[in-house]
mmCIF file of C-alpha atoms in Angstrom:
data_model
loop_
_atom_site.group_PDB
_atom_site.id
_atom_site.type_symbol
_atom_site.label_atom_id
_atom_site.label_comp_id
_atom_site.label_asym_id
_atom_site.label_seq_id
_atom_site.Cartn_x
_atom_site.Cartn_y
_atom_site.Cartn_z
ATOM 1 C CA MET E 227 233.529 86.471 152.686
ATOM 2 C CA GLY E 228 236.558 84.524 151.638
ATOM 3 C CA SER E 229 239.690 84.992 148.918
ATOM 4 C CA PHE E 230 238.276 83.673 145.395
ATOM 5 C CA ILE E 231 242.180 83.235 144.104
ATOM 6 C CA THR E 232 242.679 79.477 145.471
ATOM 7 C CA ALA E 233 245.975 77.932 146.754
ATOM 8 C CA ASP E 234 245.155 75.948 143.574
ATOM 9 C CA GLN E 235 245.630 78.948 141.054
ATOM 10 C CA THR E 236 248.455 80.334 142.634
ATOM 11 C CA ASP E 237 250.460 77.301 141.407
ATOM 12 C CA ALA E 238 249.082 77.014 138.380
ATOM 13 C CA ILE E 239 249.704 80.239 137.043
ATOM 14 C CA ALA E 240 253.153 79.439 138.980
ATOM 15 C CA ALA E 241 253.530 75.835 137.148
ATOM 16 C CA SER E 242 252.859 77.993 133.224
ATOM 17 C CA TRP E 243 255.730 80.858 133.754
ATOM 18 C CA ASP E 244 258.035 77.670 134.646
ATOM 19 C CA ARG E 245 256.773 76.353 131.556
ATOM 20 C CA CYS E 246 256.586 79.606 128.911
ATOM 21 C CA ALA E 247 260.798 80.088 130.850
ATOM 22 C CA ARG E 248 261.794 77.182 130.546
ATOM 23 C CA GLN E 249 259.918 74.612 127.957
ATOM 24 C CA ARG E 250 259.097 77.217 125.907
ATOM 25 C CA ASN E 251 261.668 80.003 125.984
ATOM 26 C CA LEU E 252 259.165 83.046 125.693
ATOM 27 C CA ARG E 253 260.712 86.658 125.992
ATOM 28 C CA ARG E 254 257.738 88.287 128.173
ATOM 29 C CA ASP E 255 259.026 91.195 126.146
ATOM 30 C CA THR E 256 257.775 90.476 123.150
ATOM 31 C CA GLY E 257 256.518 93.102 121.504
ATOM 32 C CA ARG E 258 253.518 91.434 119.689
ATOM 33 C CA PRO E 259 253.438 87.664 121.241
ATOM 34 C CA ILE E 260 249.284 86.765 119.399
ATOM 35 C CA LEU E 261 249.600 84.657 116.311
ATOM 36 C CA ARG E 262 246.655 85.262 114.362
ATOM 37 C CA LEU E 263 244.928 82.817 112.117
ATOM 38 C CA GLN E 264 243.335 83.795 108.926
ATOM 39 C CA PHE E 265 238.998 84.351 108.781
ATOM 40 C CA SER E 266 238.830 81.570 106.400
ATOM 41 C CA GLU E 267 240.622 78.890 109.347
ATOM 42 C CA VAL E 268 238.112 80.125 111.786
ATOM 43 C CA GLY E 269 234.826 79.771 110.761
ATOM 44 C CA PRO E 270 235.032 75.888 111.066
ATOM 45 C CA ARG E 271 236.423 76.284 114.163
ATOM 46 C CA LEU E 272 232.844 78.799 114.860
ATOM 47 C CA GLU E 273 231.086 75.581 113.216
ATOM 48 C CA GLN E 274 232.564 73.044 114.982
ATOM 49 C CA ILE E 275 231.018 75.061 118.574
ATOM 50 C CA VAL E 276 228.048 76.052 117.367
ATOM 51 C CA GLU E 277 227.317 72.019 116.391
ATOM 52 C CA SER E 278 228.465 70.723 119.543
ATOM 53 C CA ALA E 279 226.772 72.887 122.080
ATOM 54 C CA GLY E 280 223.232 72.292 119.878
ATOM 55 C CA GLY E 281 223.320 75.018 117.602
ATOM 56 C CA ARG E 282 222.650 76.954 119.865
ATOM 57 C CA GLN E 283 224.102 81.203 120.978
ATOM 58 C CA GLY E 284 222.025 82.275 123.490
ATOM 59 C CA PHE E 285 224.366 82.310 125.602
ATOM 60 C CA PHE E 286 226.954 84.017 123.713
ATOM 61 C CA GLN E 287 224.671 86.674 123.466
ATOM 62 C CA HIS E 288 224.040 87.361 126.485
ATOM 63 C CA LEU E 289 227.162 87.533 128.254
ATOM 64 C CA ALA E 290 228.680 89.758 124.801
ATOM 65 C CA SER E 291 225.805 92.078 125.949
ATOM 66 C CA VAL E 292 226.635 92.161 128.978
ATOM 67 C CA ALA E 293 230.138 92.693 128.268
ATOM 68 C CA GLY E 294 229.805 95.789 126.477
ATOM 69 C CA GLU E 295 227.743 97.335 128.273
ATOM 70 C CA ILE E 296 229.948 97.167 131.331
ATOM 71 C CA GLY E 297 232.925 98.237 128.705
ATOM 72 C CA HIS E 298 234.969 93.965 128.251
ATOM 73 C CA CYS E 299 235.655 91.962 126.065
ATOM 74 C CA LEU E 300 234.255 88.818 124.943
ATOM 75 C CA VAL E 301 236.395 85.746 124.016
ATOM 76 C CA VAL E 302 234.887 83.192 122.239
ATOM 77 C CA THR E 303 238.160 80.291 121.405
ATOM 78 C CA ASP E 304 237.623 76.361 120.476
ATOM 79 C CA ALA E 305 239.177 74.028 122.288
ATOM 80 C CA ASP E 306 242.914 74.895 120.889
ATOM 81 C CA GLY E 307 242.331 78.468 121.949
ATOM 82 C CA VAL E 308 241.597 79.779 119.137
ATOM 83 C CA SER E 309 239.242 82.763 119.045
ATOM 84 C CA VAL E 310 236.322 82.166 116.993
ATOM 85 C CA ARG E 311 234.080 84.891 118.479
ATOM 86 C CA ILE E 312 235.017 87.920 120.448
ATOM 87 C CA GLU E 313 232.196 90.421 121.345
ATOM 88 C CA HIS E 314 233.242 94.426 122.388
ATOM 89 C CA CYS E 315 233.016 97.773 121.847
ATOM 90 C CA GLY E 316 235.301 99.281 120.037
ATOM 91 C CA ALA E 317 238.599 99.667 121.725
ATOM 92 C CA THR E 318 239.273 100.003 126.051
ATOM 93 C CA THR E 319 239.614 103.508 127.518
ATOM 94 C CA GLY E 320 243.127 103.941 128.101
ATOM 95 C CA SER E 321 244.853 101.418 126.621
ATOM 96 C CA ASP E 322 246.080 100.372 123.520
ATOM 97 C CA GLY E 323 243.118 98.365 121.729
ATOM 98 C CA TRP E 324 242.762 94.655 122.596
ATOM 99 C CA ASN E 325 246.771 94.334 122.014
ATOM 100 C CA GLY E 326 246.333 92.064 119.808
ATOM 101 C CA ILE E 327 242.231 89.780 121.101
ATOM 102 C CA ALA E 328 240.456 89.170 117.610
ATOM 103 C CA VAL E 329 238.979 86.358 115.871
ATOM 104 C CA GLY E 330 241.563 84.130 114.900
ATOM 105 C CA SER E 331 243.861 85.122 117.810
ATOM 106 C CA CYS E 332 245.780 81.588 118.882
ATOM 107 C CA TRP E 333 245.983 81.916 123.453
ATOM 108 C CA ASP E 334 247.664 78.180 123.598
ATOM 109 C CA GLU E 335 250.438 79.119 126.269
ATOM 110 C CA ARG E 336 253.086 77.667 124.041
ATOM 111 C CA VAL E 337 252.407 80.684 121.332
ATOM 112 C CA ALA E 338 250.066 83.025 124.017
ATOM 113 C CA GLY E 339 252.284 83.065 127.332
ATOM 114 C CA THR E 340 250.451 82.273 130.660
ATOM 115 C CA ASN E 341 246.726 83.984 129.969
ATOM 116 C CA GLY E 342 243.099 83.577 131.402
ATOM 117 C CA VAL E 343 242.103 81.651 127.350
ATOM 118 C CA SER E 344 244.824 78.515 128.240
ATOM 119 C CA MET E 345 244.840 78.524 132.081
ATOM 120 C CA ALA E 346 240.932 77.801 132.020
ATOM 121 C CA LEU E 347 241.326 74.797 128.763
ATOM 122 C CA ARG E 348 244.431 73.500 130.581
ATOM 123 C CA THR E 349 242.996 73.213 134.425
ATOM 124 C CA GLY E 350 239.453 72.393 133.695
ATOM 125 C CA HIS E 351 237.770 75.401 135.689
ATOM 126 C CA ALA E 352 237.255 78.913 135.993
ATOM 127 C CA VAL E 353 240.609 80.843 136.158
ATOM 128 C CA SER E 354 241.034 85.046 136.839
ATOM 129 C CA VAL E 355 244.380 85.490 135.433
ATOM 130 C CA ARG E 356 245.278 89.785 136.815
ATOM 131 C CA GLY E 357 247.151 91.688 135.108
ATOM 132 C CA PRO E 358 250.984 91.447 136.178
ATOM 133 C CA GLU E 359 249.928 87.334 136.759
ATOM 134 C CA HIS E 360 250.186 87.178 132.319
ATOM 135 C CA TYR E 361 253.822 86.567 131.166
ATOM 136 C CA PHE E 362 253.699 88.933 128.615
ATOM 137 C CA SER E 363 254.045 92.541 129.651
ATOM 138 C CA THR E 364 252.356 93.701 126.786
ATOM 139 C CA LEU E 365 248.822 91.770 127.884
ATOM 140 C CA ARG E 366 249.125 93.127 131.725
ATOM 141 C CA GLN E 367 247.646 96.243 131.378
ATOM 142 C CA PHE E 368 244.217 93.967 131.430
ATOM 143 C CA ALA E 369 242.786 91.451 133.456
ATOM 144 C CA CYS E 370 241.426 87.901 132.011
ATOM 145 C CA THR E 371 238.272 85.818 132.905
ATOM 146 C CA GLY E 372 238.546 82.317 131.486
ATOM 147 C CA VAL E 373 236.189 79.565 132.017
ATOM 148 C CA PRO E 374 235.723 76.204 129.998
ATOM 149 C CA VAL E 375 232.475 74.730 127.684
ATOM 150 C CA LEU E 376 231.420 71.792 128.622
ATOM 151 C CA VAL E 377 229.125 70.100 127.039
ATOM 152 C CA ALA E 378 226.516 67.243 128.286
ATOM 153 C CA ASN E 379 228.809 65.203 128.085
ATOM 154 C CA GLY E 380 231.693 66.425 129.621
ATOM 155 C CA GLY E 381 233.757 66.432 126.499
ATOM 156 C CA MET E 382 235.839 69.853 126.341
ATOM 157 C CA ILE E 383 234.788 71.787 123.316
ATOM 158 C CA GLY E 384 236.111 75.506 124.165
ATOM 159 C CA ALA E 385 236.218 78.628 126.596
ATOM 160 C CA ILE E 386 234.796 81.977 127.272
ATOM 161 C CA ASN E 387 236.780 84.901 128.054
ATOM 162 C CA LEU E 388 236.491 88.265 129.775
ATOM 163 C CA VAL E 389 238.849 90.414 129.371
ATOM 164 C CA SER E 390 239.150 93.696 130.380
ATOM 165 C CA VAL E 391 241.377 96.235 131.342
ATOM 166 C CA ASP E 392 243.345 95.690 134.900
ATOM 167 C CA ARG E 393 241.789 98.543 137.979
ATOM 168 C CA GLY E 394 242.949 95.749 139.982
ATOM 169 C CA ASN E 395 239.571 95.662 141.462
ATOM 170 C CA ARG E 396 239.251 92.431 142.882
ATOM 171 C CA ALA E 397 234.625 92.424 142.578
ATOM 172 C CA ASP E 398 235.724 92.932 138.509
ATOM 173 C CA TYR E 399 237.056 89.382 138.916
ATOM 174 C CA LEU E 400 234.373 87.938 141.404
ATOM 175 C CA PHE E 401 232.229 89.604 139.532
ATOM 176 C CA CYS E 402 233.600 87.835 134.979
ATOM 177 C CA GLN E 403 234.420 84.317 137.360
ATOM 178 C CA GLN E 404 230.419 84.022 138.958
ATOM 179 C CA GLU E 405 229.001 85.326 135.012
ATOM 180 C CA LEU E 406 230.903 83.377 133.220
ATOM 181 C CA ALA E 407 230.613 80.045 135.565
ATOM 182 C CA LYS E 408 226.588 80.548 135.432
ATOM 183 C CA THR E 409 226.836 80.790 131.695
ATOM 184 C CA ALA E 410 229.422 77.433 131.614
ATOM 185 C CA HIS E 411 226.466 75.613 133.636
#
């Protein structure tokens, strides 16, 4: 079986790191890098996604079930990278909770550095960001795999992301990419 991480993905992550350092002046050792919107700002964003998806939320429920069973965190964001739905089984084992992964957290690269949501939204396809590939050191314990959510006309309405504690296991990344790609279609 060939590598699931392509040269294009590696190049995209390297370019993101460069933007984070040079254009955005982000510091890798920032203690709490993730900004969070108030809940009143999130509701309309979730409604917009549900409306754009024709009112269907079954795929979110399916992924939430899978994420819970395997100890992952499911993050659903809008096209701006703001999380509008989070599903998980509580705090992760061996970590300090989910480090800012909450409803309303903003995963735009300009503030959250290199991460699965921003990479999926930027590239338009499935991307896995392994622990060491996260720009912020506080996120290095996690692996994130994100895919864009598209509507019938090809417009991007958001992203879905599976987050796990990064064990360095290639099978974890591949499983997440396959599960999300199946769901996104």
